[in-house]
Amino acid sequence: MKITDKTVVQFHYTLKDEAGEQLESSFDSNPLAYLHGQKNMLVGVENSLTGKETGDKYSITLQPEDAYGVYQEDAVQRIPAKHLQGSAGNTKWKAGMVAVVQTEQGQRQVTVIKSGKFIVTVDMNSPLAGKVLTFDIEVVDVRAATDEEVEHGHAHGVGGHQH
Ligand code: ZN
């Protein structure tokens, strides 16, 4: 079946920068799973998947404005430490660590610049901001979403939300 709104898609990807250097890959673990049409995925990637089906392999190159944004010089913000999520867990944040914050536009990766007890100064630019990115994509599975998934607005099961 083809990828349309209200389908759950599993796909593998390799992400490369403009120089062709690999930044991320899902091929050595589980594919990603997401509910199509809900902007749960990078929009440029999600749009490129519309109409594709299981077994399709292709590459898409996104300009920064269609991917993680143009680098903003003034995107430094002070955020309550409790709003940061990521690998530091309960330990203290340190400069250079990457954290995740929830924004009105969804999850965002940020880089810690300075850490205080309650307030952390972060660079809101994604580590991938300003980069031209190429995704090599392989569609692994496409199925109709369940009523529950449509209601929740996300995919369940392997690669999706576990709850
Ligand atoms: Zn759910």
PDB file of C-alpha atoms and ligand atoms in Angstrom:
ATOM      1  CA  MET A   1       0.000   0.000   0.000  1.00  0.00           C
ATOM      2  CA  LYS A   2       1.062   3.553  -0.640  1.00  0.00           C
ATOM      3  CA  ILE A   3       1.942   6.032   2.093  1.00  0.00           C
ATOM      4  CA  THR A   4      -0.966   8.416   2.745  1.00  0.00           C
ATOM      5  CA  ASP A   5      -2.329  10.187   5.804  1.00  0.00           C
ATOM      6  CA  LYS A   6      -3.328   7.683   8.510  1.00  0.00           C
ATOM      7  CA  THR A   7      -0.761   5.079   7.515  1.00  0.00           C
ATOM      8  CA  VAL A   8       1.996   3.933   9.858  1.00  0.00           C
ATOM      9  CA  VAL A   9       5.339   3.863   8.080  1.00  0.00           C
ATOM     10  CA  GLN A  10       8.534   2.084   9.075  1.00  0.00           C
ATOM     11  CA  PHE A  11      11.670   3.220   7.313  1.00  0.00           C
ATOM     12  CA  HIS A  12      15.431   3.054   7.558  1.00  0.00           C
ATOM     13  CA  TYR A  13      17.594   6.054   6.829  1.00  0.00           C
ATOM     14  CA  THR A  14      21.175   7.152   6.571  1.00  0.00           C
ATOM     15  CA  LEU A  15      21.814  10.842   7.075  1.00  0.00           C
ATOM     16  CA  LYS A  16      24.809  12.453   5.384  1.00  0.00           C
ATOM     17  CA  ASP A  17      26.130  15.991   5.263  1.00  0.00           C
ATOM     18  CA  GLU A  18      27.154  17.910   2.163  1.00  0.00           C
ATOM     19  CA  ALA A  19      30.616  16.317   2.183  1.00  0.00           C
ATOM     20  CA  GLY A  20      29.006  12.860   2.155  1.00  0.00           C
ATOM     21  CA  GLU A  21      30.036  12.096   5.725  1.00  0.00           C
ATOM     22  CA  GLN A  22      27.564   9.844   7.556  1.00  0.00           C
ATOM     23  CA  LEU A  23      26.009  11.576  10.586  1.00  0.00           C
ATOM     24  CA  GLU A  24      23.342   9.074  11.620  1.00  0.00           C
ATOM     25  CA  SER A  25      21.984   5.753  10.453  1.00  0.00           C
ATOM     26  CA  SER A  26      19.131   3.538  11.562  1.00  0.00           C
ATOM     27  CA  PHE A  27      20.332   0.513   9.582  1.00  0.00           C
ATOM     28  CA  ASP A  28      22.167  -1.057  12.520  1.00  0.00           C
ATOM     29  CA  SER A  29      19.059  -0.903  14.774  1.00  0.00           C
ATOM     30  CA  ASN A  30      15.261  -0.779  14.411  1.00  0.00           C
ATOM     31  CA  PRO A  31      13.686   1.263  11.637  1.00  0.00           C
ATOM     32  CA  LEU A  32      11.825   4.408  12.667  1.00  0.00           C
ATOM     33  CA  ALA A  33       8.050   4.136  12.818  1.00  0.00           C
ATOM     34  CA  TYR A  34       5.716   7.099  12.585  1.00  0.00           C
ATOM     35  CA  LEU A  35       2.129   8.051  11.786  1.00  0.00           C
ATOM     36  CA  HIS A  36       2.143   9.830   8.417  1.00  0.00           C
ATOM     37  CA  GLY A  37       0.502  13.233   8.012  1.00  0.00           C
ATOM     38  CA  GLN A  38       0.940  14.380  11.610  1.00  0.00           C
ATOM     39  CA  LYS A  39       4.227  16.271  11.243  1.00  0.00           C
ATOM     40  CA  ASN A  40       5.865  13.760  13.603  1.00  0.00           C
ATOM     41  CA  MET A  41       8.831  13.635  11.247  1.00  0.00           C
ATOM     42  CA  LEU A  42      11.078  16.274   9.714  1.00  0.00           C
ATOM     43  CA  VAL A  43       8.601  17.860   7.271  1.00  0.00           C
ATOM     44  CA  GLY A  44      10.866  17.596   4.198  1.00  0.00           C
ATOM     45  CA  VAL A  45      11.366  13.885   4.884  1.00  0.00           C
ATOM     46  CA  GLU A  46       7.691  13.269   5.616  1.00  0.00           C
ATOM     47  CA  ASN A  47       6.588  15.019   2.406  1.00  0.00           C
ATOM     48  CA  SER A  48       9.076  12.987   0.366  1.00  0.00           C
ATOM     49  CA  LEU A  49       7.555   9.747   1.691  1.00  0.00           C
ATOM     50  CA  THR A  50       4.012  10.543   0.508  1.00  0.00           C
ATOM     51  CA  GLY A  51       2.980   8.002  -2.154  1.00  0.00           C
ATOM     52  CA  LYS A  52       5.979   5.710  -1.596  1.00  0.00           C
ATOM     53  CA  GLU A  53       5.498   2.022  -0.744  1.00  0.00           C
ATOM     54  CA  THR A  54       7.285  -0.888   0.925  1.00  0.00           C
ATOM     55  CA  GLY A  55      10.651  -1.581  -0.702  1.00  0.00           C
ATOM     56  CA  ASP A  56      11.088   1.867  -2.210  1.00  0.00           C
ATOM     57  CA  LYS A  57      14.636   3.229  -1.871  1.00  0.00           C
ATOM     58  CA  TYR A  58      15.555   6.790  -2.701  1.00  0.00           C
ATOM     59  CA  SER A  59      17.644   9.763  -1.625  1.00  0.00           C
ATOM     60  CA  ILE A  60      16.490  13.257  -0.843  1.00  0.00           C
ATOM     61  CA  THR A  61      18.650  16.322  -0.259  1.00  0.00           C
ATOM     62  CA  LEU A  62      17.214  19.090   1.906  1.00  0.00           C
ATOM     63  CA  GLN A  63      18.401  22.666   2.149  1.00  0.00           C
ATOM     64  CA  PRO A  64      18.763  23.997   5.732  1.00  0.00           C
ATOM     65  CA  GLU A  65      15.449  25.850   5.561  1.00  0.00           C
ATOM     66  CA  ASP A  66      13.672  22.565   4.757  1.00  0.00           C
ATOM     67  CA  ALA A  67      15.635  20.616   7.368  1.00  0.00           C
ATOM     68  CA  TYR A  68      16.879  21.935  10.730  1.00  0.00           C
ATOM     69  CA  GLY A  69      16.869  25.623   9.845  1.00  0.00           C
ATOM     70  CA  VAL A  70      19.358  28.317   9.004  1.00  0.00           C
ATOM     71  CA  TYR A  71      21.866  29.018  11.780  1.00  0.00           C
ATOM     72  CA  GLN A  72      20.534  31.862  13.986  1.00  0.00           C
ATOM     73  CA  GLU A  73      23.190  33.941  15.731  1.00  0.00           C
ATOM     74  CA  ASP A  74      20.738  35.160  18.371  1.00  0.00           C
ATOM     75  CA  ALA A  75      19.183  31.831  19.309  1.00  0.00           C
ATOM     76  CA  VAL A  76      20.709  31.666  22.782  1.00  0.00           C
ATOM     77  CA  GLN A  77      18.130  31.246  25.541  1.00  0.00           C
ATOM     78  CA  ARG A  78      17.960  30.625  29.268  1.00  0.00           C
ATOM     79  CA  ILE A  79      15.739  27.663  30.092  1.00  0.00           C
ATOM     80  CA  PRO A  80      14.717  26.087  33.432  1.00  0.00           C
ATOM     81  CA  ALA A  81      16.897  22.981  33.866  1.00  0.00           C
ATOM     82  CA  LYS A  82      13.799  20.849  34.533  1.00  0.00           C
ATOM     83  CA  HIS A  83      12.659  21.426  30.930  1.00  0.00           C
ATOM     84  CA  LEU A  84      15.748  19.792  29.464  1.00  0.00           C
ATOM     85  CA  GLN A  85      15.662  16.111  28.558  1.00  0.00           C
ATOM     86  CA  GLY A  86      18.484  13.909  27.395  1.00  0.00           C
ATOM     87  CA  SER A  87      21.466  11.787  28.174  1.00  0.00           C
ATOM     88  CA  ALA A  88      22.501  13.716  31.291  1.00  0.00           C
ATOM     89  CA  GLY A  89      19.503  12.241  33.138  1.00  0.00           C
ATOM     90  CA  ASN A  90      19.684  13.437  36.725  1.00  0.00           C
ATOM     91  CA  THR A  91      23.279  14.567  36.533  1.00  0.00           C
ATOM     92  CA  LYS A  92      24.268  18.163  35.958  1.00  0.00           C
ATOM     93  CA  TRP A  93      24.284  19.581  32.448  1.00  0.00           C
ATOM     94  CA  LYS A  94      27.673  20.594  31.105  1.00  0.00           C
ATOM     95  CA  ALA A  95      28.680  22.884  28.247  1.00  0.00           C
ATOM     96  CA  GLY A  96      28.676  21.058  24.929  1.00  0.00           C
ATOM     97  CA  MET A  97      26.021  18.490  25.895  1.00  0.00           C
ATOM     98  CA  VAL A  98      23.063  18.093  23.579  1.00  0.00           C
ATOM     99  CA  ALA A  99      19.617  18.195  25.193  1.00  0.00           C
ATOM    100  CA  VAL A 100      16.044  17.994  23.954  1.00  0.00           C
ATOM    101  CA  VAL A 101      13.388  20.593  24.758  1.00  0.00           C
ATOM    102  CA  GLN A 102       9.692  20.619  23.879  1.00  0.00           C
ATOM    103  CA  THR A 103       8.633  23.701  21.931  1.00  0.00           C
ATOM    104  CA  GLU A 104       5.395  24.701  20.242  1.00  0.00           C
ATOM    105  CA  GLN A 105       6.932  23.372  17.012  1.00  0.00           C
ATOM    106  CA  GLY A 106       7.698  20.002  18.607  1.00  0.00           C
ATOM    107  CA  GLN A 107      10.913  18.535  19.994  1.00  0.00           C
ATOM    108  CA  ARG A 108      14.133  20.449  19.421  1.00  0.00           C
ATOM    109  CA  GLN A 109      17.752  19.519  19.968  1.00  0.00           C
ATOM    110  CA  VAL A 110      19.733  22.240  21.681  1.00  0.00           C
ATOM    111  CA  THR A 111      23.336  22.565  22.807  1.00  0.00           C
ATOM    112  CA  VAL A 112      24.175  23.528  26.396  1.00  0.00           C
ATOM    113  CA  ILE A 113      26.387  26.614  26.649  1.00  0.00           C
ATOM    114  CA  LYS A 114      26.368  27.194  30.403  1.00  0.00           C
ATOM    115  CA  SER A 115      24.718  25.299  33.232  1.00  0.00           C
ATOM    116  CA  GLY A 116      23.447  26.708  36.536  1.00  0.00           C
ATOM    117  CA  LYS A 117      21.543  25.003  39.318  1.00  0.00           C
ATOM    118  CA  PHE A 118      18.086  25.908  38.001  1.00  0.00           C
ATOM    119  CA  ILE A 119      18.727  27.715  34.735  1.00  0.00           C
ATOM    120  CA  VAL A 120      20.639  26.378  31.764  1.00  0.00           C
ATOM    121  CA  THR A 121      21.806  28.608  28.908  1.00  0.00           C
ATOM    122  CA  VAL A 122      21.356  26.830  25.597  1.00  0.00           C
ATOM    123  CA  ASP A 123      21.928  27.430  21.912  1.00  0.00           C
ATOM    124  CA  MET A 124      18.523  26.710  20.351  1.00  0.00           C
ATOM    125  CA  ASN A 125      20.104  26.028  16.980  1.00  0.00           C
ATOM    126  CA  SER A 126      19.968  22.336  16.221  1.00  0.00           C
ATOM    127  CA  PRO A 127      23.426  20.757  15.860  1.00  0.00           C
ATOM    128  CA  LEU A 128      22.281  20.195  12.269  1.00  0.00           C
ATOM    129  CA  ALA A 129      21.234  23.826  11.678  1.00  0.00           C
ATOM    130  CA  GLY A 130      22.708  25.444   8.576  1.00  0.00           C
ATOM    131  CA  LYS A 131      23.590  22.087   6.992  1.00  0.00           C
ATOM    132  CA  VAL A 132      22.518  20.715   3.627  1.00  0.00           C
ATOM    133  CA  LEU A 133      21.452  17.159   4.467  1.00  0.00           C
ATOM    134  CA  THR A 134      20.970  14.054   2.343  1.00  0.00           C
ATOM    135  CA  PHE A 135      18.762  11.221   3.557  1.00  0.00           C
ATOM    136  CA  ASP A 136      19.058   7.780   1.954  1.00  0.00           C
ATOM    137  CA  ILE A 137      15.692   6.237   2.729  1.00  0.00           C
ATOM    138  CA  GLU A 138      14.356   2.684   2.488  1.00  0.00           C
ATOM    139  CA  VAL A 139      10.672   2.074   3.184  1.00  0.00           C
ATOM    140  CA  VAL A 140      10.402  -1.093   5.282  1.00  0.00           C
ATOM    141  CA  ASP A 141       6.666  -1.343   5.981  1.00  0.00           C
ATOM    142  CA  VAL A 142       3.424   0.562   5.387  1.00  0.00           C
ATOM    143  CA  ARG A 143       0.173  -0.331   7.135  1.00  0.00           C
ATOM    144  CA  ALA A 144      -3.114   1.358   8.003  1.00  0.00           C
ATOM    145  CA  ALA A 145      -3.031   3.104  11.386  1.00  0.00           C
ATOM    146  CA  THR A 146      -5.310   1.750  14.115  1.00  0.00           C
ATOM    147  CA  ASP A 147      -8.112   3.983  15.452  1.00  0.00           C
ATOM    148  CA  GLU A 148      -6.115   4.308  18.665  1.00  0.00           C
ATOM    149  CA  GLU A 149      -3.016   5.524  16.810  1.00  0.00           C
ATOM    150  CA  VAL A 150      -5.051   8.110  14.879  1.00  0.00           C
ATOM    151  CA  GLU A 151      -6.593   9.275  18.149  1.00  0.00           C
ATOM    152  CA  HIS A 152      -3.177   9.558  19.840  1.00  0.00           C
ATOM    153  CA  GLY A 153      -1.542  11.154  16.788  1.00  0.00           C
ATOM    154  CA  HIS A 154       1.453   8.774  16.794  1.00  0.00           C
ATOM    155  CA  ALA A 155       2.494   5.231  15.907  1.00  0.00           C
ATOM    156  CA  HIS A 156       2.549   2.379  18.428  1.00  0.00           C
ATOM    157  CA  GLY A 157       4.750  -0.722  18.482  1.00  0.00           C
ATOM    158  CA  VAL A 158       8.332  -1.245  17.320  1.00  0.00           C
ATOM    159  CA  GLY A 159      10.012   2.081  16.573  1.00  0.00           C
ATOM    160  CA  GLY A 160       6.949   4.033  17.750  1.00  0.00           C
ATOM    161  CA  HIS A 161       5.555   5.014  21.139  1.00  0.00           C
ATOM    162  CA  GLN A 162       5.677   2.291  23.769  1.00  0.00           C
ATOM    163  CA  HIS A 163       2.868   2.752  26.293  1.00  0.00           C
TER     164      HIS A 163
HETATM  165 ZN    ZN B   1      -0.323   6.323  21.930  1.00  0.00          ZN
END
